[in-house]
XYZ file of C-alpha atoms in Angstrom:
699
model
C 69.295 -53.631 18.987
C 70.666 -57.161 19.072
C 68.800 -59.837 17.145
C 67.814 -61.728 20.277
C 66.553 -58.527 21.948
C 64.622 -57.583 18.844
C 63.012 -61.028 18.711
C 62.121 -60.792 22.405
C 60.564 -57.286 21.883
C 58.469 -58.393 18.924
C 57.303 -61.459 20.856
C 56.236 -59.330 23.827
C 54.586 -56.789 21.507
C 52.632 -59.509 19.697
C 51.513 -60.928 23.041
C 50.417 -57.487 24.196
C 48.435 -56.895 20.981
C 46.616 -60.159 21.470
C 45.479 -59.119 24.934
C 44.652 -55.519 23.837
C 43.225 -52.706 25.997
C 39.647 -53.162 27.324
C 37.105 -50.860 25.643
C 35.407 -50.354 29.012
C 36.557 -48.672 31.085
C 39.994 -47.842 29.587
C 39.164 -46.665 26.009
C 35.808 -45.113 26.845
C 37.377 -43.227 29.782
C 39.933 -41.650 27.450
C 37.174 -40.679 24.981
C 35.083 -39.194 27.793
C 38.012 -37.077 29.014
C 38.658 -35.814 25.467
C 34.940 -34.990 24.938
C 34.809 -33.165 28.287
C 37.791 -31.009 27.336
C 36.194 -30.114 23.965
C 32.886 -29.335 25.709
C 34.571 -27.029 28.240
C 36.395 -25.201 25.451
C 33.119 -24.644 23.541
C 31.290 -23.419 26.663
C 34.173 -21.053 27.490
C 34.200 -19.629 23.962
C 30.422 -19.133 24.010
C 30.585 -17.441 27.444
C 33.589 -15.171 27.054
C 33.824 -14.635 23.272
C 30.274 -15.112 22.015
C 28.923 -15.831 18.564
C 29.953 -13.561 15.713
C 26.577 -12.320 14.462
C 26.033 -10.221 11.372
C 23.361 -7.564 10.842
C 19.686 -8.477 11.081
C 18.496 -10.114 7.860
C 17.037 -7.623 5.380
C 15.287 -9.258 2.383
C 15.386 -5.959 0.485
C 19.214 -5.680 0.685
C 20.392 -6.718 -2.761
C 24.045 -6.162 -1.817
C 24.191 -8.962 0.752
C 25.939 -12.184 -0.322
C 24.758 -15.193 1.717
C 27.619 -17.444 2.823
C 27.730 -20.592 5.008
C 29.900 -21.023 8.109
C 33.648 -21.436 7.521
C 33.618 -25.217 7.933
C 31.184 -25.526 4.982
C 32.915 -23.010 2.729
C 34.761 -25.704 0.754
C 31.424 -27.253 -0.270
C 30.063 -23.793 -1.074
C 33.052 -23.150 -3.371
C 32.817 -26.626 -4.915
C 29.359 -25.784 -6.305
C 30.871 -23.079 -8.530
C 32.604 -25.794 -10.601
C 29.313 -27.559 -11.307
C 26.779 -25.010 -12.598
C 23.227 -25.660 -13.719
C 22.229 -29.289 -14.204
C 25.693 -30.460 -12.987
C 24.939 -29.110 -9.516
C 24.000 -32.596 -8.303
C 27.615 -33.683 -8.843
C 28.975 -31.098 -6.408
C 26.101 -31.328 -3.934
C 25.623 -35.086 -3.766
C 27.935 -37.332 -5.796
C 31.402 -36.036 -4.762
C 30.557 -35.680 -1.026
C 29.006 -39.181 -1.026
C 32.129 -40.667 -2.697
C 34.358 -39.040 -0.042
C 32.098 -40.229 2.762
C 31.954 -43.716 1.240
C 35.762 -43.835 1.197
C 35.852 -43.149 4.942
C 33.102 -45.674 5.708
C 34.851 -48.384 3.652
C 38.296 -47.919 5.261
C 37.967 -50.807 7.763
C 37.415 -53.211 4.847
C 39.691 -51.667 2.204
C 42.735 -50.924 4.402
C 43.750 -54.277 5.919
C 47.457 -53.464 6.304
C 49.065 -54.453 9.616
C 51.442 -51.497 9.439
C 50.388 -48.466 11.465
C 52.897 -45.783 10.407
C 51.580 -43.413 7.706
C 54.584 -44.020 5.504
C 53.692 -47.677 5.353
C 50.176 -46.968 4.017
C 50.810 -44.853 0.870
C 47.395 -45.307 -0.836
C 45.224 -44.337 2.120
C 47.606 -41.583 3.124
C 47.666 -40.087 -0.387
C 43.872 -40.070 -0.666
C 43.501 -38.500 2.775
C 46.103 -35.820 2.058
C 44.435 -35.058 -1.295
C 40.982 -34.623 0.312
C 42.359 -32.518 3.150
C 44.408 -30.287 0.820
C 41.412 -29.913 -1.516
C 39.184 -28.782 1.351
C 41.778 -26.211 2.447
C 42.254 -24.951 -1.123
C 38.487 -24.562 -1.705
C 38.036 -22.833 1.665
C 40.752 -20.298 0.885
C 39.243 -19.691 -2.566
C 35.797 -19.097 -1.055
C 37.182 -16.598 1.474
C 39.184 -14.605 -1.073
C 36.652 -14.729 -3.929
C 34.977 -11.484 -5.017
C 31.265 -11.290 -4.132
C 28.886 -11.618 -7.087
C 27.762 -8.389 -8.742
C 24.817 -6.724 -7.013
C 21.601 -7.105 -8.941
C 19.664 -3.915 -9.449
C 16.394 -4.911 -7.802
C 15.037 -1.390 -7.575
C 12.213 -1.808 -9.988
C 11.046 1.725 -10.683
C 8.142 2.207 -13.050
C 8.799 -0.255 -15.870
C 6.184 1.308 -18.162
C 7.788 4.729 -17.732
C 11.188 3.181 -18.502
C 9.654 1.588 -21.595
C 8.351 4.995 -22.688
C 11.657 6.701 -21.881
C 13.682 4.142 -23.841
C 11.502 4.054 -26.939
C 9.464 7.269 -27.207
C 10.898 10.147 -25.174
C 13.836 10.666 -27.522
C 11.492 12.171 -30.121
C 8.315 13.043 -28.235
C 9.633 14.350 -24.907
C 7.819 13.612 -21.655
C 4.296 13.752 -23.072
C 2.456 12.947 -26.305
C -0.713 14.711 -27.381
C -2.846 12.299 -29.377
C -5.756 13.740 -31.342
C -9.238 12.369 -30.720
C -9.958 9.138 -32.584
C -6.306 8.189 -33.035
C -5.675 4.459 -32.656
C -2.378 4.674 -30.798
C -1.926 0.901 -30.785
C -1.845 0.845 -34.601
C 0.385 3.921 -34.707
C 2.967 2.311 -32.418
C 2.658 -1.143 -33.933
C 2.947 -0.085 -37.569
C 4.703 3.272 -37.344
C 2.065 5.003 -39.437
C 3.381 8.568 -39.335
C 6.476 10.263 -40.761
C 9.814 9.219 -39.367
C 8.444 6.695 -36.857
C 9.515 3.062 -37.223
C 7.181 0.110 -36.725
C 7.666 -1.158 -33.182
C 5.930 -4.524 -33.588
C 9.291 -6.262 -34.087
C 10.839 -4.724 -30.955
C 7.876 -4.633 -28.542
C 5.366 -7.280 -27.600
C 1.630 -6.605 -27.823
C 1.532 -6.380 -24.008
C 4.267 -3.720 -24.039
C 2.462 -1.739 -26.746
C -0.765 -1.923 -24.706
C 1.130 -0.656 -21.655
C 2.594 2.240 -23.658
C -0.845 3.231 -24.946
C -2.178 3.262 -21.394
C 0.795 5.309 -20.163
C 0.367 7.892 -22.928
C -3.409 8.264 -22.669
C -3.940 7.887 -18.923
C -3.774 11.224 -17.085
C -2.058 11.365 -13.708
C -3.899 12.240 -10.524
C -2.243 15.645 -10.547
C -3.399 16.342 -14.099
C -6.941 15.345 -13.143
C -6.796 17.669 -10.134
C -5.579 20.596 -12.252
C -8.199 20.004 -14.943
C -11.190 19.453 -12.669
C -10.610 20.884 -9.202
C -7.851 23.524 -9.116
C -10.078 26.404 -10.235
C -11.888 26.350 -6.879
C -9.695 24.299 -4.546
C -6.220 24.726 -3.125
C -4.528 21.342 -3.434
C -3.197 21.162 0.123
C -6.525 22.013 1.763
C -8.343 19.504 -0.438
C -5.724 16.855 0.274
C -6.295 17.309 4.004
C -10.037 16.654 3.620
C -11.680 13.426 4.743
C -11.285 10.728 2.072
C -14.880 9.564 2.510
C -16.109 13.107 1.900
C -13.985 13.357 -1.260
C -15.482 10.133 -2.579
C -18.982 11.383 -1.768
C -18.317 14.592 -3.708
C -17.353 12.527 -6.768
C -20.286 10.133 -6.411
C -22.934 12.819 -5.952
C -21.566 15.342 -8.467
C -23.912 18.351 -8.714
C -26.126 16.879 -5.945
C -23.307 17.274 -3.421
C -24.494 20.153 -1.207
C -21.356 22.395 -1.389
C -21.354 21.977 -5.202
C -25.094 22.438 -5.714
C -24.886 25.931 -7.263
C -21.643 25.557 -9.220
C -22.997 23.805 -12.304
C -20.471 20.961 -12.085
C -20.745 17.850 -14.269
C -21.799 14.412 -13.076
C -18.336 13.127 -12.209
C -19.354 9.486 -12.615
C -20.018 10.260 -16.279
C -17.234 12.788 -16.860
C -14.491 10.643 -15.306
C -13.924 6.926 -15.741
C -13.671 4.733 -12.656
C -9.926 4.545 -13.212
C -9.649 8.356 -13.357
C -11.748 8.701 -10.201
C -9.424 6.288 -8.427
C -6.319 8.143 -9.647
C -7.724 11.467 -8.420
C -8.715 10.049 -5.035
C -5.385 8.265 -4.601
C -3.524 11.454 -5.498
C -5.459 13.568 -2.989
C -5.256 11.027 -0.160
C -1.602 10.101 -0.715
C 1.164 11.145 1.720
C 2.882 14.441 0.912
C 5.945 12.791 -0.628
C 3.881 10.666 -2.987
C 1.731 13.644 -3.983
C 4.846 15.737 -4.696
C 6.198 12.926 -6.843
C 3.053 12.743 -8.971
C 2.887 16.530 -9.173
C 6.487 17.278 -10.070
C 8.286 14.098 -11.145
C 5.932 11.528 -12.664
C 5.811 13.215 -16.093
C 9.401 12.049 -16.641
C 9.782 9.142 -14.211
C 6.322 7.555 -14.014
C 5.178 5.885 -10.770
C 8.682 5.511 -9.328
C 12.343 5.530 -10.250
C 14.967 2.816 -9.976
C 17.408 3.978 -7.285
C 19.781 1.942 -5.131
C 22.125 4.588 -3.670
C 22.062 6.088 -0.189
C 19.717 8.731 1.160
C 22.286 11.534 1.333
C 23.235 11.254 -2.349
C 19.587 11.186 -3.408
C 18.748 14.282 -1.372
C 21.733 16.121 -2.845
C 20.712 15.104 -6.384
C 17.194 16.467 -5.866
C 18.422 19.693 -4.278
C 20.969 20.587 -6.943
C 18.991 19.293 -9.911
C 20.133 16.874 -12.531
C 23.521 17.615 -13.943
C 23.915 13.859 -14.062
C 23.147 13.370 -17.764
C 25.407 14.345 -20.629
C 24.260 16.683 -23.395
C 25.751 16.006 -26.835
C 28.001 18.563 -28.468
C 26.219 20.640 -31.116
C 29.343 22.526 -32.207
C 29.838 20.452 -35.345
C 26.139 19.975 -36.147
C 25.061 23.651 -36.044
C 26.403 26.728 -37.721
C 27.704 29.607 -35.547
C 24.567 31.582 -36.396
C 22.295 28.721 -35.253
C 24.283 28.309 -32.019
C 23.978 32.045 -31.399
C 20.210 31.970 -31.966
C 19.714 28.995 -29.672
C 22.018 30.461 -26.994
C 20.114 33.749 -27.052
C 16.799 31.864 -26.831
C 17.783 29.933 -23.685
C 19.216 33.099 -22.123
C 16.428 35.575 -22.953
C 13.642 33.698 -24.830
C 11.790 36.854 -25.826
C 14.917 38.187 -27.558
C 15.061 35.294 -30.039
C 11.562 33.974 -30.790
C 12.912 32.172 -33.854
C 14.867 29.911 -31.469
C 11.638 28.223 -30.342
C 11.483 26.067 -33.480
C 15.120 25.039 -33.132
C 14.681 24.244 -29.422
C 11.637 22.119 -30.191
C 13.540 20.202 -32.847
C 16.809 19.655 -30.958
C 16.154 19.877 -27.230
C 12.664 18.732 -26.258
C 13.644 15.059 -26.228
C 15.318 15.795 -22.870
C 13.885 19.130 -21.758
C 10.290 18.604 -22.939
C 8.542 21.990 -22.930
C 10.605 23.500 -20.092
C 13.231 25.888 -21.447
C 16.308 25.948 -19.171
C 17.617 29.406 -18.355
C 21.334 30.017 -18.882
C 23.000 32.587 -16.588
C 24.550 34.488 -19.484
C 25.026 34.311 -23.240
C 28.629 33.061 -23.141
C 27.752 30.157 -20.836
C 24.889 29.194 -23.145
C 27.214 29.233 -26.181
C 29.722 26.923 -24.445
C 27.097 24.482 -23.220
C 25.521 24.162 -26.659
C 28.819 23.949 -28.519
C 30.707 21.619 -26.175
C 27.874 19.674 -24.530
C 28.561 17.862 -21.272
C 26.824 17.898 -17.920
C 24.129 20.516 -17.558
C 20.810 21.098 -15.877
C 18.269 18.611 -17.198
C 16.197 18.469 -13.983
C 14.991 21.522 -12.042
C 17.025 22.651 -9.040
C 14.423 21.537 -6.524
C 16.420 23.007 -3.647
C 15.309 26.449 -4.887
C 11.678 25.378 -5.322
C 10.747 22.970 -2.505
C 10.994 23.409 1.262
C 13.252 21.190 3.369
C 10.198 19.306 4.636
C 8.981 18.685 1.090
C 12.387 17.420 -0.020
C 12.510 15.071 2.985
C 9.052 13.748 2.108
C 10.042 13.326 -1.554
C 13.246 11.462 -0.641
C 11.271 9.147 1.660
C 8.856 8.342 -1.148
C 11.591 7.713 -3.754
C 13.478 5.334 -1.448
C 10.296 3.464 -0.522
C 8.858 3.356 -4.053
C 12.128 2.073 -5.555
C 11.675 -1.132 -3.547
C 8.042 -1.622 -4.545
C 6.637 -3.385 -7.595
C 4.908 -1.391 -10.314
C 1.854 -0.013 -8.491
C 0.401 1.447 -11.688
C -0.235 -2.084 -12.930
C -1.382 -3.109 -9.447
C -3.898 -0.258 -9.351
C -5.358 -1.361 -12.686
C -5.632 -4.934 -11.422
C -7.466 -3.717 -8.318
C -9.875 -1.572 -10.336
C -10.611 -4.415 -12.757
C -11.004 -7.215 -10.228
C -11.725 -5.775 -6.781
C -13.209 -2.258 -6.861
C -16.714 -3.385 -7.856
C -17.145 -4.930 -4.395
C -14.491 -3.233 -2.249
C -14.649 0.308 -3.669
C -11.852 2.307 -5.304
C -10.146 2.921 -1.956
C -11.081 -0.338 -0.251
C -13.863 1.417 1.650
C -16.306 -1.475 1.214
C -20.078 -1.091 1.071
C -23.063 -3.087 -0.077
C -22.191 -6.599 -1.264
C -23.444 -6.907 -4.879
C -23.340 -10.714 -4.670
C -25.449 -11.066 -1.514
C -28.547 -8.979 -0.854
C -28.512 -7.170 2.473
C -24.847 -7.980 3.186
C -22.178 -5.358 3.838
C -18.512 -5.651 2.851
C -16.177 -4.353 5.537
C -13.475 -1.812 4.598
C -10.097 -3.402 3.832
C -8.135 -0.126 3.925
C -8.399 0.707 7.624
C -5.359 0.766 9.905
C -6.919 -2.011 12.011
C -7.530 -4.316 9.031
C -4.047 -3.841 7.568
C -2.337 -4.274 10.942
C -4.083 -7.579 11.661
C -3.603 -9.218 8.226
C -0.102 -10.084 7.103
C 0.866 -10.499 3.456
C 0.422 -14.273 3.578
C -3.164 -13.841 4.789
C -3.994 -11.278 2.095
C -2.447 -13.509 -0.557
C -4.479 -16.485 0.661
C -7.749 -14.502 0.660
C -7.152 -13.221 -2.875
C -5.994 -16.592 -4.188
C -8.638 -18.824 -2.620
C -11.476 -16.317 -2.222
C -14.069 -16.387 0.556
C -17.065 -18.277 -0.854
C -19.042 -17.815 2.380
C -19.002 -14.058 1.713
C -19.608 -14.332 -2.038
C -15.938 -13.843 -3.049
C -14.675 -16.238 -5.709
C -11.019 -17.350 -6.017
C -8.774 -15.106 -8.129
C -5.560 -17.150 -8.432
C -5.289 -19.300 -11.555
C -4.266 -22.250 -9.354
C -7.784 -22.140 -7.896
C -9.555 -21.440 -11.175
C -9.259 -17.637 -11.106
C -7.963 -15.179 -13.736
C -4.717 -14.002 -12.049
C -1.257 -15.542 -11.992
C 0.918 -15.564 -8.872
C 2.794 -12.376 -9.856
C -0.485 -10.490 -10.275
C -1.707 -11.730 -6.886
C 1.542 -10.458 -5.348
C 0.979 -7.084 -7.036
C -2.495 -6.840 -5.495
C -1.074 -7.658 -2.064
C 1.559 -4.926 -2.495
C -1.119 -2.430 -3.618
C -3.339 -3.136 -0.594
C -0.316 -2.977 1.710
C 0.627 0.433 0.254
C -2.440 1.890 2.023
C -0.907 1.160 5.433
C 1.127 4.386 5.537
C -1.995 6.550 5.259
C -5.167 4.396 5.506
C -7.943 5.913 3.325
C -10.719 4.838 5.730
C -10.762 5.917 9.371
C -12.701 3.466 11.518
C -14.370 2.741 13.892
C -16.792 5.690 13.853
C -16.781 8.273 16.611
C -19.283 7.644 19.418
C -20.320 11.067 20.748
C -22.214 11.401 24.007
C -25.874 12.356 23.504
C -27.387 14.027 26.615
C -30.171 12.067 28.280
C -32.720 14.794 27.695
C -32.018 14.930 23.955
C -31.911 11.219 23.061
C -34.592 11.348 20.387
C -34.390 9.038 17.399
C -33.420 11.831 14.959
C -30.782 13.145 17.355
C -29.345 9.676 17.965
C -29.326 8.917 14.235
C -27.543 12.171 13.456
C -24.925 11.566 16.157
C -24.333 7.830 15.736
C -25.473 6.656 12.302
C -25.188 9.532 9.821
C -21.381 9.414 9.746
C -21.558 6.030 7.964
C -25.032 5.976 6.391
C -25.428 9.667 5.499
C -27.653 12.365 6.967
C -30.570 11.312 4.755
C -29.621 7.645 4.534
C -27.816 8.210 1.237
C -25.017 5.861 2.262
C -21.279 6.186 2.631
C -19.172 3.577 4.354
C -22.469 1.882 5.210
C -25.314 1.059 2.793
C -27.871 3.608 1.587
C -31.392 3.416 2.991
C -32.967 3.630 -0.451
C -36.150 1.931 -1.602
C -34.361 -1.322 -2.484
C -32.764 -1.557 0.947
C -36.010 -0.676 2.738
C -37.818 -3.428 0.842
C -35.132 -6.022 1.674
C -35.351 -5.551 5.465
C -38.029 -6.231 8.048
C -38.336 -4.076 11.158
C -37.010 -6.962 13.241
C -33.944 -7.336 11.004
C -33.190 -3.608 11.305
C -33.654 -3.852 15.072
C -31.260 -6.825 15.251
C -28.659 -5.087 13.069
C -28.659 -2.060 15.377
C -28.831 -4.123 18.552
C -26.218 -6.764 17.672
C -24.078 -4.927 15.112
C -22.550 -6.478 12.023
C -19.492 -8.622 12.677
C -18.040 -8.151 9.189
C -17.995 -4.345 9.379
C -17.353 -1.434 11.742
C -21.040 -1.578 12.747
C -20.804 -2.107 16.510
C -23.502 -3.579 18.766
C -25.425 -0.426 19.656
C -27.551 -2.469 22.073
C -24.762 -1.937 24.594
C -25.356 1.825 24.440
C -29.040 2.216 23.506
C -32.167 0.987 25.238
C -34.628 -1.291 23.441
C -37.100 1.581 23.198
C -34.475 3.862 21.660
C -33.633 1.186 19.079
C -37.336 0.731 18.252
C -37.650 4.500 17.809
C -34.550 4.411 15.603
C -36.112 1.706 13.404
C -39.230 3.861 13.003
C -37.104 6.870 12.080
C -34.963 4.918 9.570
C -38.163 3.839 7.826
C -38.812 7.522 7.012
C -35.446 8.066 5.288
C -35.368 8.200 1.505
C -31.692 7.492 0.852
C -31.451 10.564 -1.393
C -28.627 12.969 -0.562
C -29.710 16.488 0.363
C -33.363 15.500 0.860
C -34.697 15.283 4.390
C -37.305 12.726 5.308
C -40.791 14.255 5.762
C -41.550 15.368 9.314
C -44.533 13.530 10.754
C -45.999 13.300 14.220
C -45.323 9.582 14.552
C -41.700 9.520 13.345
C -40.320 12.915 14.312
C -42.449 14.806 16.859
C -43.849 12.192 19.237
C -40.332 11.106 20.365
C -39.562 14.745 21.237
C -42.813 15.127 23.204
C -42.145 11.835 25.013
C -38.671 13.049 26.013
C -39.442 16.607 27.130
C -43.204 16.819 27.856
C -44.751 13.527 28.957
C -43.191 13.537 32.424
C -45.351 16.517 33.483
C -48.267 16.732 31.072
C -49.036 13.049 31.150
C -49.501 13.243 34.955
C -50.786 16.740 35.672
C -53.363 16.820 32.924
C -54.172 19.825 30.751
C -52.500 19.483 27.400
C -51.230 15.962 26.615
C -49.437 14.318 23.705
C -50.359 10.710 24.401
C -51.943 10.565 20.935
C -52.025 12.737 17.823
C -55.653 13.725 18.496
C -54.846 14.733 22.097
C -51.855 16.775 20.987
C -53.967 18.663 18.446
C -57.085 19.283 20.566
C -56.326 19.099 24.293
C -55.324 21.979 26.544
C -56.994 24.344 29.056
C -56.831 27.244 26.601
C -57.931 25.569 23.428
C -55.728 23.912 20.807
C -52.059 24.767 21.275
C -51.135 23.728 17.720
C -52.522 25.507 14.668
C -51.545 23.561 11.527
C -49.678 25.753 9.048
C -49.301 28.673 11.484
C -46.429 28.188 13.926
C -46.367 31.899 14.902
C -49.919 31.651 16.319
C -49.462 28.240 17.947
C -49.060 28.674 21.706
C -46.909 25.529 21.836
C -44.340 27.152 19.545
C -44.622 30.478 21.401
C -43.805 28.771 24.713
C -40.816 27.023 23.145
C -39.218 30.152 21.628
C -40.171 32.587 24.429
C -42.793 34.693 22.624
C -45.852 33.512 24.599
C -47.980 36.568 25.640
C -48.202 35.262 29.250
C -44.433 34.732 29.434
C -44.839 30.967 29.528
C -41.599 29.055 28.773
C -41.617 25.339 28.080
C -40.201 22.963 29.024
C -39.300 24.516 32.412
C -37.022 21.797 33.845
C -34.664 21.058 30.922
C -33.320 22.834 27.873
C -34.660 21.514 24.583
C -32.133 21.399 21.764
C -32.496 24.010 19.040
C -32.688 21.283 16.398
C -35.696 19.695 18.119
C -37.401 23.091 18.497
C -36.829 23.752 14.793
C -38.298 20.360 13.885
C -41.488 21.176 15.806
C -41.725 24.572 14.072
C -41.141 22.991 10.645
C -43.694 20.271 11.404
C -46.365 22.806 12.377
C -45.551 24.942 9.320
C -45.949 21.859 7.099
C -49.504 21.395 8.372
C -48.694 19.156 11.367
C -49.099 15.837 9.477
C -49.787 12.769 11.590
C -47.876 10.175 9.579
């Protein structure tokens, strides 16, 4: 270009720059077109390609590595260079410096040159930032995921026992009466045992003592129930009935003649809870406690897949290595031990050697070798061998499925042994061992609703349960239990209690609301209505169950009007429904009168009297005719005893000669049958007979 042309071009260019391009509408129109194109591209991608979604979030999946979207990966990777307290540098300082550089560009870059080669400083910084972002993004994409943490907790106390005690003692330890196990473990006070106080904390030693001394639910069943009961049939019984059998002991009707002990004295509250939990547990959990807990405790840490676990259980445990005894034992000793594990009766002297060398893994179960040569090789060479029974030969397919389900579920749970102890220590006094509720010990006349019903557990999430435990419910007499609110439990212990209560959801121990059977109109006497509607919660004699017992203390704490209101309106905090919707006022009044006759003592019926037991029957079946037609009438006790065209129809103490009884059972000499229009229930007829035989008391 000639000098004059160049000068003319620069002059025109300078003039054009002075005028510039208007921001509106020229510049903003270009920006709007560019934004529209980007918007259409995004809408098209969303419509025809869709978002790339991963699997639904699973908080229990320890193998998942959370990662941000690709355009944030460079920041994600940058954090790895600034661990711990330096994290603020990667999260805040470096990004703010880069952003500040961009914000300051209009003031720091005042060069009139527009080509990138003419602006080396700004260009270099920009290229460095851009290249760094690309490098960090690539590193984040290609980096190996972090190692998976083993979050399957298993039973930590059992692991503690296995790691420190099982090597010498096997799966169980028999401690003689009076032995202070804490001192034995702490100081190592018997031959060959080291002092563990330098390796274990006092809390761990306490936990070990509890694990060693506390029998499992299965052991309690075998020791106390198996002589008379088949486990499966007892496990299928109603949980409330099982608890009643423990509470009443020898007074429980089916046990009355068996000479059984008072279970409340023979078993601690913790043992009662273990036995009840064992019997009411799902089949898989019960199998675990029966067959596996001696070695594994409450649960086992497992993070593999279901198929591998099922195969491991079926084929038994060849998954542990047995040491080689070839160099430690003489050929004669190997021969003795091999013969003992092949045919134990052929080498009784091998029992001592087995106890000394093998019980740390096999406990008291002697594995059976297929032949003598195989036994010799296994003992001499060691290696993989059967250290767990081949459950595929022992359990059914359904039992193995149930056991696998329990192992997989329990591996994800916290230590429920500790949770159970927390519940027994802090909650059972008010809520019962199985959350069945009952009389509120902090408020006279109040009833605590069950917290282990399907309805309760389905309508309270974990956050609600945690809040109730932490903050308490002062209006109901429940104090706070979290240490943040002045209680005795830390946050981890509160979480354990929530997990323990939630564990009932699979098989709720309490089945509510109660059944509401239909009582025929002609048989709606107070005793019949009580038996049908009330006894299932309060007991046949008012001895209590899910509901309170009608004992002397309860009777003294209630007025007739309060009892009437409780029946009529129900109790909002419990499964006690408003029976006023189903019963008439007169029926409720009769029910109040009948309840006043109950003693609250199991197996003892309330005394039959005219006022409480017989008059309601006469009013139901007899008054419609005899109160109108005359002759015999039961409008009062005196009329019932003396009226009638043929003399007194009731002879106290002699039901066989009483014409009333004869007409009811069909033995009247004139063939008279009463009542003629309806059929009186056999229970009501028997009550009249028993009342007459007892001397026909008035009240």
